PDB file of C-alpha atoms in Angstrom:
ATOM      1  CA  MET A  75     104.904 107.238 113.718  1.00 47.00           C
ATOM      2  CA  GLN A  76     106.586 110.119 111.907  1.00 52.00           C
ATOM      3  CA  ASN A  77     108.615 110.419 108.695  1.00 56.00           C
ATOM      4  CA  PHE A  78     106.258 108.434 106.474  1.00 59.00           C
ATOM      5  CA  LYS A  79     102.602 108.104 105.636  1.00 66.00           C
ATOM      6  CA  ARG A  80     100.875 105.022 106.870  1.00 81.00           C
ATOM      7  CA  SER A  81      98.420 103.474 104.494  1.00 90.00           C
ATOM      8  CA  LYS A  82      95.102 101.946 105.439  1.00 93.00           C
ATOM      9  CA  ARG A  83      96.430  98.641 104.140  1.00 94.00           C
ATOM     10  CA  MET A  84      99.379  98.780 106.509  1.00 94.00           C
ATOM     11  CA  GLU A  85      97.149  99.736 109.439  1.00 94.00           C
ATOM     12  CA  GLY A  86      94.848  96.799 108.657  1.00 96.00           C
ATOM     13  CA  LEU A  87      97.777  94.393 108.634  1.00 97.00           C
ATOM     14  CA  ALA A  88      99.046  95.839 111.909  1.00 96.00           C
ATOM     15  CA  ARG A  89      95.626  95.243 113.432  1.00 96.00           C
ATOM     16  CA  LEU A  90      95.793  91.570 112.483  1.00 97.00           C
ATOM     17  CA  CYS A  91      99.319  91.383 113.964  1.00 97.00           C
ATOM     18  CA  GLN A  92      98.158  92.558 117.384  1.00 96.00           C
ATOM     19  CA  GLY A  93      99.987  90.643 120.122  1.00 96.00           C
ATOM     20  CA  ALA A  94     102.970  89.703 117.939  1.00 97.00           C
ATOM     21  CA  ARG A  95     106.349  89.591 119.716  1.00 98.00           C
ATOM     22  CA  ARG A  96     108.688  88.529 116.909  1.00 98.00           C
ATOM     23  CA  VAL A  97     107.679  89.271 113.322  1.00 98.00           C
ATOM     24  CA  VAL A  98     108.946  88.124 109.926  1.00 98.00           C
ATOM     25  CA  ASP A  99     107.695  90.425 107.166  1.00 98.00           C
ATOM     26  CA  VAL A 100     108.204  88.820 103.740  1.00 98.00           C
ATOM     27  CA  GLY A 101     108.295  91.339 100.893  1.00 95.00           C
ATOM     28  CA  CYS A 102     108.833  94.182 103.352  1.00 91.00           C
ATOM     29  CA  ASP A 103     109.518  96.947 100.786  1.00 81.00           C
ATOM     30  CA  HIS A 104     110.236 100.025 102.948  1.00 89.00           C
ATOM     31  CA  ALA A 105     109.927  98.124 106.281  1.00 94.00           C
ATOM     32  CA  GLN A 106     107.123 100.445 107.299  1.00 93.00           C
ATOM     33  CA  LEU A 107     105.022  97.649 108.805  1.00 96.00           C
ATOM     34  CA  CYS A 108     108.021  96.423 110.805  1.00 97.00           C
ATOM     35  CA  ALA A 109     108.589  99.978 112.048  1.00 96.00           C
ATOM     36  CA  LEU A 110     104.971 100.390 113.076  1.00 96.00           C
ATOM     37  CA  LEU A 111     104.879  97.056 114.889  1.00 97.00           C
ATOM     38  CA  THR A 112     108.131  97.626 116.802  1.00 97.00           C
ATOM     39  CA  THR A 113     107.380 101.222 117.813  1.00 95.00           C
ATOM     40  CA  GLU A 114     103.641 101.078 118.488  1.00 94.00           C
ATOM     41  CA  GLY A 115     102.513  97.466 118.161  1.00 94.00           C
ATOM     42  CA  GLY A 116     104.481  95.951 121.045  1.00 96.00           C
ATOM     43  CA  ALA A 117     106.704  93.710 118.914  1.00 98.00           C
ATOM     44  CA  GLU A 118     110.132  93.063 120.412  1.00 98.00           C
ATOM     45  CA  HIS A 119     111.881  92.417 117.105  1.00 98.00           C
ATOM     46  CA  ALA A 120     111.104  92.203 113.408  1.00 98.00           C
ATOM     47  CA  TYR A 121     112.844  90.820 110.337  1.00 98.00           C
ATOM     48  CA  ALA A 122     112.326  92.898 107.194  1.00 97.00           C
ATOM     49  CA  SER A 123     112.837  90.443 104.346  1.00 97.00           C
ATOM     50  CA  ASP A 124     112.841  90.904 100.592  1.00 96.00           C
ATOM     51  CA  ILE A 125     114.119  88.971  97.590  1.00 95.00           C
ATOM     52  CA  ARG A 126     115.348  92.123  95.799  1.00 94.00           C
ATOM     53  CA  PRO A 127     118.301  94.291  96.879  1.00 94.00           C
ATOM     54  CA  GLY A 128     116.534  97.543  95.887  1.00 92.00           C
ATOM     55  CA  PRO A 129     113.521  97.239  98.194  1.00 90.00           C
ATOM     56  CA  LEU A 130     115.772  95.925 100.966  1.00 94.00           C
ATOM     57  CA  GLU A 131     117.925  99.038 100.670  1.00 95.00           C
ATOM     58  CA  ASN A 132     114.721 101.071 101.067  1.00 93.00           C
ATOM     59  CA  ALA A 133     114.060  99.079 104.222  1.00 95.00           C
ATOM     60  CA  ARG A 134     117.564  99.767 105.544  1.00 96.00           C
ATOM     61  CA  ARG A 135     117.023 103.469 104.892  1.00 95.00           C
ATOM     62  CA  THR A 136     113.791 103.454 106.899  1.00 94.00           C
ATOM     63  CA  ILE A 137     115.447 101.550 109.726  1.00 96.00           C
ATOM     64  CA  ARG A 138     118.376 104.019 109.902  1.00 96.00           C
ATOM     65  CA  THR A 139     116.141 107.070 109.646  1.00 94.00           C
ATOM     66  CA  LEU A 140     114.001 105.907 112.565  1.00 94.00           C
ATOM     67  CA  GLY A 141     116.939 104.627 114.616  1.00 96.00           C
ATOM     68  CA  LEU A 142     115.522 101.095 114.777  1.00 96.00           C
ATOM     69  CA  GLU A 143     118.701  99.116 114.029  1.00 97.00           C
ATOM     70  CA  HIS A 144     118.334  97.303 117.363  1.00 97.00           C
ATOM     71  CA  LYS A 145     114.703  96.401 116.631  1.00 97.00           C
ATOM     72  CA  ILE A 146     114.595  95.482 112.927  1.00 98.00           C
ATOM     73  CA  THR A 147     116.952  93.181 111.019  1.00 98.00           C
ATOM     74  CA  PRO A 148     116.948  93.408 107.195  1.00 97.00           C
ATOM     75  CA  VAL A 149     117.313  90.033 105.438  1.00 97.00           C
ATOM     76  CA  LEU A 150     117.882  89.398 101.720  1.00 97.00           C
ATOM     77  CA  CYS A 151     116.228  86.083 100.864  1.00 96.00           C
ATOM     78  CA  ASP A 152     113.586  84.333  98.795  1.00 96.00           C
ATOM     79  CA  GLY A 153     110.393  84.015 100.824  1.00 97.00           C
ATOM     80  CA  LEU A 154     111.043  82.252 104.113  1.00 98.00           C
ATOM     81  CA  ASP A 155     114.078  80.322 102.896  1.00 96.00           C
ATOM     82  CA  SER A 156     116.465  81.989 105.393  1.00 96.00           C
ATOM     83  CA  PHE A 157     114.191  81.562 108.404  1.00 97.00           C
ATOM     84  CA  GLY A 158     113.208  78.730 110.689  1.00 95.00           C
ATOM     85  CA  PRO A 159     111.473  77.830 113.974  1.00 92.00           C
ATOM     86  CA  GLY A 160     111.974  80.442 116.655  1.00 91.00           C
ATOM     87  CA  ASP A 161     112.571  83.363 114.291  1.00 96.00           C
ATOM     88  CA  GLY A 162     109.019  84.627 114.482  1.00 96.00           C
ATOM     89  CA  ASP A 163     105.672  83.952 116.132  1.00 98.00           C
ATOM     90  CA  THR A 164     103.957  86.026 113.406  1.00 98.00           C
ATOM     91  CA  ILE A 165     104.703  85.747 109.695  1.00 98.00           C
ATOM     92  CA  VAL A 166     103.422  88.463 107.347  1.00 98.00           C
ATOM     93  CA  ILE A 167     103.245  87.871 103.599  1.00 98.00           C
ATOM     94  CA  ALA A 168     101.400  90.734 101.945  1.00 97.00           C
ATOM     95  CA  GLY A 169     101.119  92.464  98.592  1.00 95.00           C
ATOM     96  CA  MET A 170     101.744  89.337  96.486  1.00 96.00           C
ATOM     97  CA  GLY A 171      99.563  87.033  94.437  1.00 97.00           C
ATOM     98  CA  GLY A 172      97.813  84.203  96.258  1.00 98.00           C
ATOM     99  CA  ASP A 173      99.663  81.574  94.238  1.00 98.00           C
ATOM    100  CA  GLU A 174     103.026  83.123  95.148  1.00 98.00           C
ATOM    101  CA  ILE A 175     102.074  83.151  98.830  1.00 98.00           C
ATOM    102  CA  SER A 176     101.085  79.483  98.621  1.00 98.00           C
ATOM    103  CA  ALA A 177     104.428  78.625  97.004  1.00 97.00           C
ATOM    104  CA  ILE A 178     106.377  80.414  99.747  1.00 98.00           C
ATOM    105  CA  LEU A 179     104.494  78.564 102.485  1.00 98.00           C
ATOM    106  CA  SER A 180     104.926  75.205 100.755  1.00 96.00           C
ATOM    107  CA  ARG A 181     108.712  75.544 101.140  1.00 96.00           C
ATOM    108  CA  ALA A 182     108.559  76.317 104.874  1.00 96.00           C
ATOM    109  CA  SER A 183     107.198  73.292 106.721  1.00 94.00           C
ATOM    110  CA  TRP A 184     108.144  74.845 110.055  1.00 96.00           C
ATOM    111  CA  VAL A 185     105.213  77.290 109.810  1.00 97.00           C
ATOM    112  CA  ARG A 186     102.862  74.342 110.310  1.00 95.00           C
ATOM    113  CA  SER A 187     102.780  74.968 114.027  1.00 94.00           C
ATOM    114  CA  PRO A 188      99.689  76.162 115.895  1.00 93.00           C
ATOM    115  CA  GLU A 189     101.965  78.588 117.749  1.00 95.00           C
ATOM    116  CA  ILE A 190     102.755  80.525 114.561  1.00 97.00           C
ATOM    117  CA  ARG A 191     100.310  82.983 113.045  1.00 98.00           C
ATOM    118  CA  LEU A 192     100.298  83.736 109.350  1.00 98.00           C
ATOM    119  CA  ILE A 193      99.031  87.168 108.302  1.00 98.00           C
ATOM    120  CA  LEU A 194      98.363  86.969 104.569  1.00 98.00           C
ATOM    121  CA  GLN A 195      97.146  89.636 102.165  1.00 98.00           C
ATOM    122  CA  PRO A 196      96.832  88.403  98.576  1.00 98.00           C
ATOM    123  CA  MET A 197      96.541  90.846  95.698  1.00 97.00           C
ATOM    124  CA  THR A 198      95.101  88.174  93.388  1.00 96.00           C
ATOM    125  CA  ALA A 199      93.854  84.563  93.558  1.00 97.00           C
ATOM    126  CA  ALA A 200      92.524  84.846  97.106  1.00 97.00           C
ATOM    127  CA  ASP A 201      90.190  81.921  96.395  1.00 97.00           C
ATOM    128  CA  ARG A 202      93.063  79.596  95.468  1.00 97.00           C
ATOM    129  CA  LEU A 203      95.011  80.743  98.519  1.00 98.00           C
ATOM    130  CA  ARG A 204      92.112  79.874 100.839  1.00 98.00           C
ATOM    131  CA  ARG A 205      91.770  76.467  99.226  1.00 98.00           C
ATOM    132  CA  ASN A 206      95.492  75.733  99.464  1.00 98.00           C
ATOM    133  CA  LEU A 207      95.573  76.818 103.090  1.00 98.00           C
ATOM    134  CA  VAL A 208      92.623  74.730 104.225  1.00 98.00           C
ATOM    135  CA  GLN A 209      93.605  71.679 102.196  1.00 97.00           C
ATOM    136  CA  GLY A 210      97.142  72.066 103.554  1.00 96.00           C
ATOM    137  CA  GLY A 211      96.010  71.891 107.178  1.00 97.00           C
ATOM    138  CA  PHE A 212      95.581  75.554 108.067  1.00 98.00           C
ATOM    139  CA  ALA A 213      92.576  77.269 109.641  1.00 98.00           C
ATOM    140  CA  ILE A 214      91.339  80.712 108.617  1.00 98.00           C
ATOM    141  CA  CYS A 215      90.818  82.347 112.004  1.00 97.00           C
ATOM    142  CA  ARG A 216      90.062  85.909 110.949  1.00 97.00           C
ATOM    143  CA  GLU A 217      89.569  87.686 107.656  1.00 98.00           C
ATOM    144  CA  ILE A 218      88.994  91.389 107.135  1.00 98.00           C
ATOM    145  CA  VAL A 219      88.353  93.843 104.314  1.00 98.00           C
ATOM    146  CA  ILE A 220      90.753  96.764 103.915  1.00 97.00           C
ATOM    147  CA  GLN A 221      89.798  99.812 101.870  1.00 97.00           C
ATOM    148  CA  ASP A 222      92.778 101.850 100.721  1.00 95.00           C
ATOM    149  CA  GLY A 223      93.081 104.351  97.899  1.00 90.00           C
ATOM    150  CA  GLY A 224      89.733 103.399  96.405  1.00 91.00           C
ATOM    151  CA  LYS A 225      90.672  99.718  96.306  1.00 95.00           C
ATOM    152  CA  LEU A 226      89.456  96.811  98.405  1.00 97.00           C
ATOM    153  CA  TYR A 227      91.732  94.114  99.777  1.00 96.00           C
ATOM    154  CA  THR A 228      91.157  91.068 101.923  1.00 97.00           C
ATOM    155  CA  ALA A 229      93.642  90.034 104.607  1.00 98.00           C
ATOM    156  CA  MET A 230      93.511  86.935 106.779  1.00 98.00           C
ATOM    157  CA  GLU A 231      94.975  85.468 109.924  1.00 98.00           C
ATOM    158  CA  THR A 232      95.616  81.739 109.685  1.00 98.00           C
ATOM    159  CA  ARG A 233      97.409  79.067 111.671  1.00 97.00           C
ATOM    160  CA  ALA A 234      97.761  75.300 111.614  1.00 97.00           C
ATOM    161  CA  GLY A 235      94.567  73.551 112.685  1.00 97.00           C
ATOM    162  CA  GLU A 236      91.125  72.395 111.629  1.00 96.00           C
ATOM    163  CA  ASP A 237      89.357  75.027 109.578  1.00 97.00           C
ATOM    164  CA  GLU A 238      85.907  76.194 110.655  1.00 97.00           C
ATOM    165  CA  SER A 239      85.633  79.219 108.372  1.00 97.00           C
ATOM    166  CA  GLY A 240      83.234  77.582 105.916  1.00 97.00           C
ATOM    167  CA  ALA A 241      85.428  78.633 102.976  1.00 97.00           C
ATOM    168  CA  ALA A 242      84.940  75.264 101.279  1.00 96.00           C
ATOM    169  CA  ASP A 243      81.161  75.746 101.332  1.00 96.00           C
ATOM    170  CA  PHE A 244      81.583  79.164  99.695  1.00 97.00           C
ATOM    171  CA  LEU A 245      83.631  77.824  96.749  1.00 96.00           C
ATOM    172  CA  TRP A 246      86.698  79.436  98.403  1.00 97.00           C
ATOM    173  CA  LEU A 247      85.403  82.879  97.371  1.00 97.00           C
ATOM    174  CA  LEU A 248      85.052  84.033 100.957  1.00 97.00           C
ATOM    175  CA  SER A 249      85.080  82.880 104.549  1.00 97.00           C
ATOM    176  CA  ARG A 250      82.497  83.274 107.280  1.00 97.00           C
ATOM    177  CA  PRO A 251      84.711  85.694 109.276  1.00 97.00           C
ATOM    178  CA  LEU A 252      84.971  87.898 106.177  1.00 97.00           C
ATOM    179  CA  THR A 253      81.184  88.358 106.099  1.00 96.00           C
ATOM    180  CA  GLU A 254      81.332  89.809 109.619  1.00 96.00           C
ATOM    181  CA  ASP A 255      83.550  92.717 108.580  1.00 97.00           C
ATOM    182  CA  PRO A 256      81.819  96.123 108.375  1.00 96.00           C
ATOM    183  CA  LEU A 257      83.108  96.544 104.799  1.00 97.00           C
ATOM    184  CA  TRP A 258      81.893  93.126 103.659  1.00 97.00           C
ATOM    185  CA  PRO A 259      78.965  94.555 101.588  1.00 96.00           C
ATOM    186  CA  LEU A 260      81.477  96.526  99.511  1.00 96.00           C
ATOM    187  CA  TYR A 261      83.647  93.461  98.985  1.00 97.00           C
ATOM    188  CA  LEU A 262      80.596  91.407  98.023  1.00 97.00           C
ATOM    189  CA  ASP A 263      79.753  94.038  95.389  1.00 96.00           C
ATOM    190  CA  LYS A 264      83.314  93.737  94.061  1.00 95.00           C
ATOM    191  CA  LEU A 265      82.983  89.957  93.765  1.00 96.00           C
ATOM    192  CA  LEU A 266      79.575  90.258  92.095  1.00 96.00           C
ATOM    193  CA  THR A 267      80.925  92.715  89.530  1.00 95.00           C
ATOM    194  CA  LYS A 268      83.879  90.465  88.757  1.00 93.00           C
ATOM    195  CA  TYR A 269      81.930  87.253  88.284  1.00 95.00           C
ATOM    196  CA  ARG A 270      78.873  88.811  86.663  1.00 94.00           C
ATOM    197  CA  ALA A 271      80.945  90.061  83.735  1.00 90.00           C
ATOM    198  CA  SER A 272      82.590  86.716  83.010  1.00 90.00           C
ATOM    199  CA  ALA A 273      79.532  84.543  83.703  1.00 91.00           C
ATOM    200  CA  GLN A 274      77.171  86.587  81.546  1.00 88.00           C
ATOM    201  CA  GLY A 275      79.677  86.592  78.699  1.00 88.00           C
ATOM    202  CA  GLN A 276      79.825  82.802  78.868  1.00 91.00           C
ATOM    203  CA  GLN A 277      76.044  82.508  78.918  1.00 87.00           C
ATOM    204  CA  THR A 278      75.771  84.736  75.858  1.00 89.00           C
ATOM    205  CA  ALA A 279      78.222  82.429  74.087  1.00 91.00           C
ATOM    206  CA  GLY A 280      76.088  79.412  75.026  1.00 91.00           C
ATOM    207  CA  ILE A 281      78.604  78.056  77.542  1.00 94.00           C
ATOM    208  CA  LYS A 282      77.004  76.569  80.636  1.00 92.00           C
ATOM    209  CA  GLY A 283      78.057  75.050  83.939  1.00 92.00           C
ATOM    210  CA  THR A 284      81.307  77.008  84.388  1.00 94.00           C
ATOM    211  CA  GLU A 285      83.053  77.852  87.664  1.00 93.00           C
ATOM    212  CA  GLU A 286      82.304  81.524  87.084  1.00 93.00           C
ATOM    213  CA  GLN A 287      78.577  80.830  86.698  1.00 94.00           C
ATOM    214  CA  ARG A 288      78.521  78.736  89.865  1.00 95.00           C
ATOM    215  CA  ALA A 289      80.357  81.496  91.693  1.00 95.00           C
ATOM    216  CA  LEU A 290      77.901  84.117  90.481  1.00 95.00           C
ATOM    217  CA  ALA A 291      74.910  82.026  91.552  1.00 95.00           C
ATOM    218  CA  LEU A 292      76.389  81.620  95.037  1.00 96.00           C
ATOM    219  CA  LEU A 293      77.191  85.297  95.400  1.00 96.00           C
ATOM    220  CA  GLN A 294      73.732  86.353  94.225  1.00 96.00           C
ATOM    221  CA  ARG A 295      72.147  84.012  96.761  1.00 95.00           C
ATOM    222  CA  ILE A 296      74.259  85.509  99.539  1.00 95.00           C
ATOM    223  CA  TRP A 297      73.328  89.024  98.404  1.00 95.00           C
ATOM    224  CA  GLU A 298      69.607  88.176  98.366  1.00 94.00           C
ATOM    225  CA  GLU A 299      69.802  86.663 101.845  1.00 90.00           C
ATOM    226  CA  GLN A 300      71.467  89.783 103.196  1.00 87.00           C
ATOM    227  CA  VAL A 301      68.882  92.057 101.576  1.00 77.00           C
ATOM    228  CA  LYS A 302      66.107  90.081 103.286  1.00 73.00           C
ATOM    229  CA  GLU A 303      67.823  90.551 106.641  1.00 68.00           C
TER     230      GLU A 303
END
């Protein structure tokens, strides 16, 4: 793919989209993922969707530059509000907060089909997203760690069905597939750093039994088990 730099985050998302035929990319920005999937990923068609005219114009520019007007359709809409069954077998919602992703999915009941894959990459609140997914009848099938520009992200593949990821047992902080990723130790360190700061501050203030302290205890136990291995 020429004319733009691909990021590690985009490549990770493309990897999760492998096998997609028709893609809906929500929050597409420059439509670079759509371009990658339709030129190299085997996708027949992609919808590059965004709620803001500015980013969608960036997408149109990418589409024209690469001559992909017949492969990618730009759509101005809020989330999945302009789409329905048959538009895509793979839905990508990336680069947003986990709560925003949950809200978008809650308005699109048609994605509750085992034939539709959801590729989700939350920037924040990944734990609440996992909980909302599982409690809403979705299964976390795969979850990976992406390292890009010195930052770590988690991205997941989900679809309607009974969850077997164990996320509920891990306080929604992680899933079993995530621990199988080669970069999992780095992501575990990130989680430990995050929860250690808040939990220790609470302990110093004499506050006990908080969610942050429970999370830290779980993460430390996981770290100790991995060290023993």
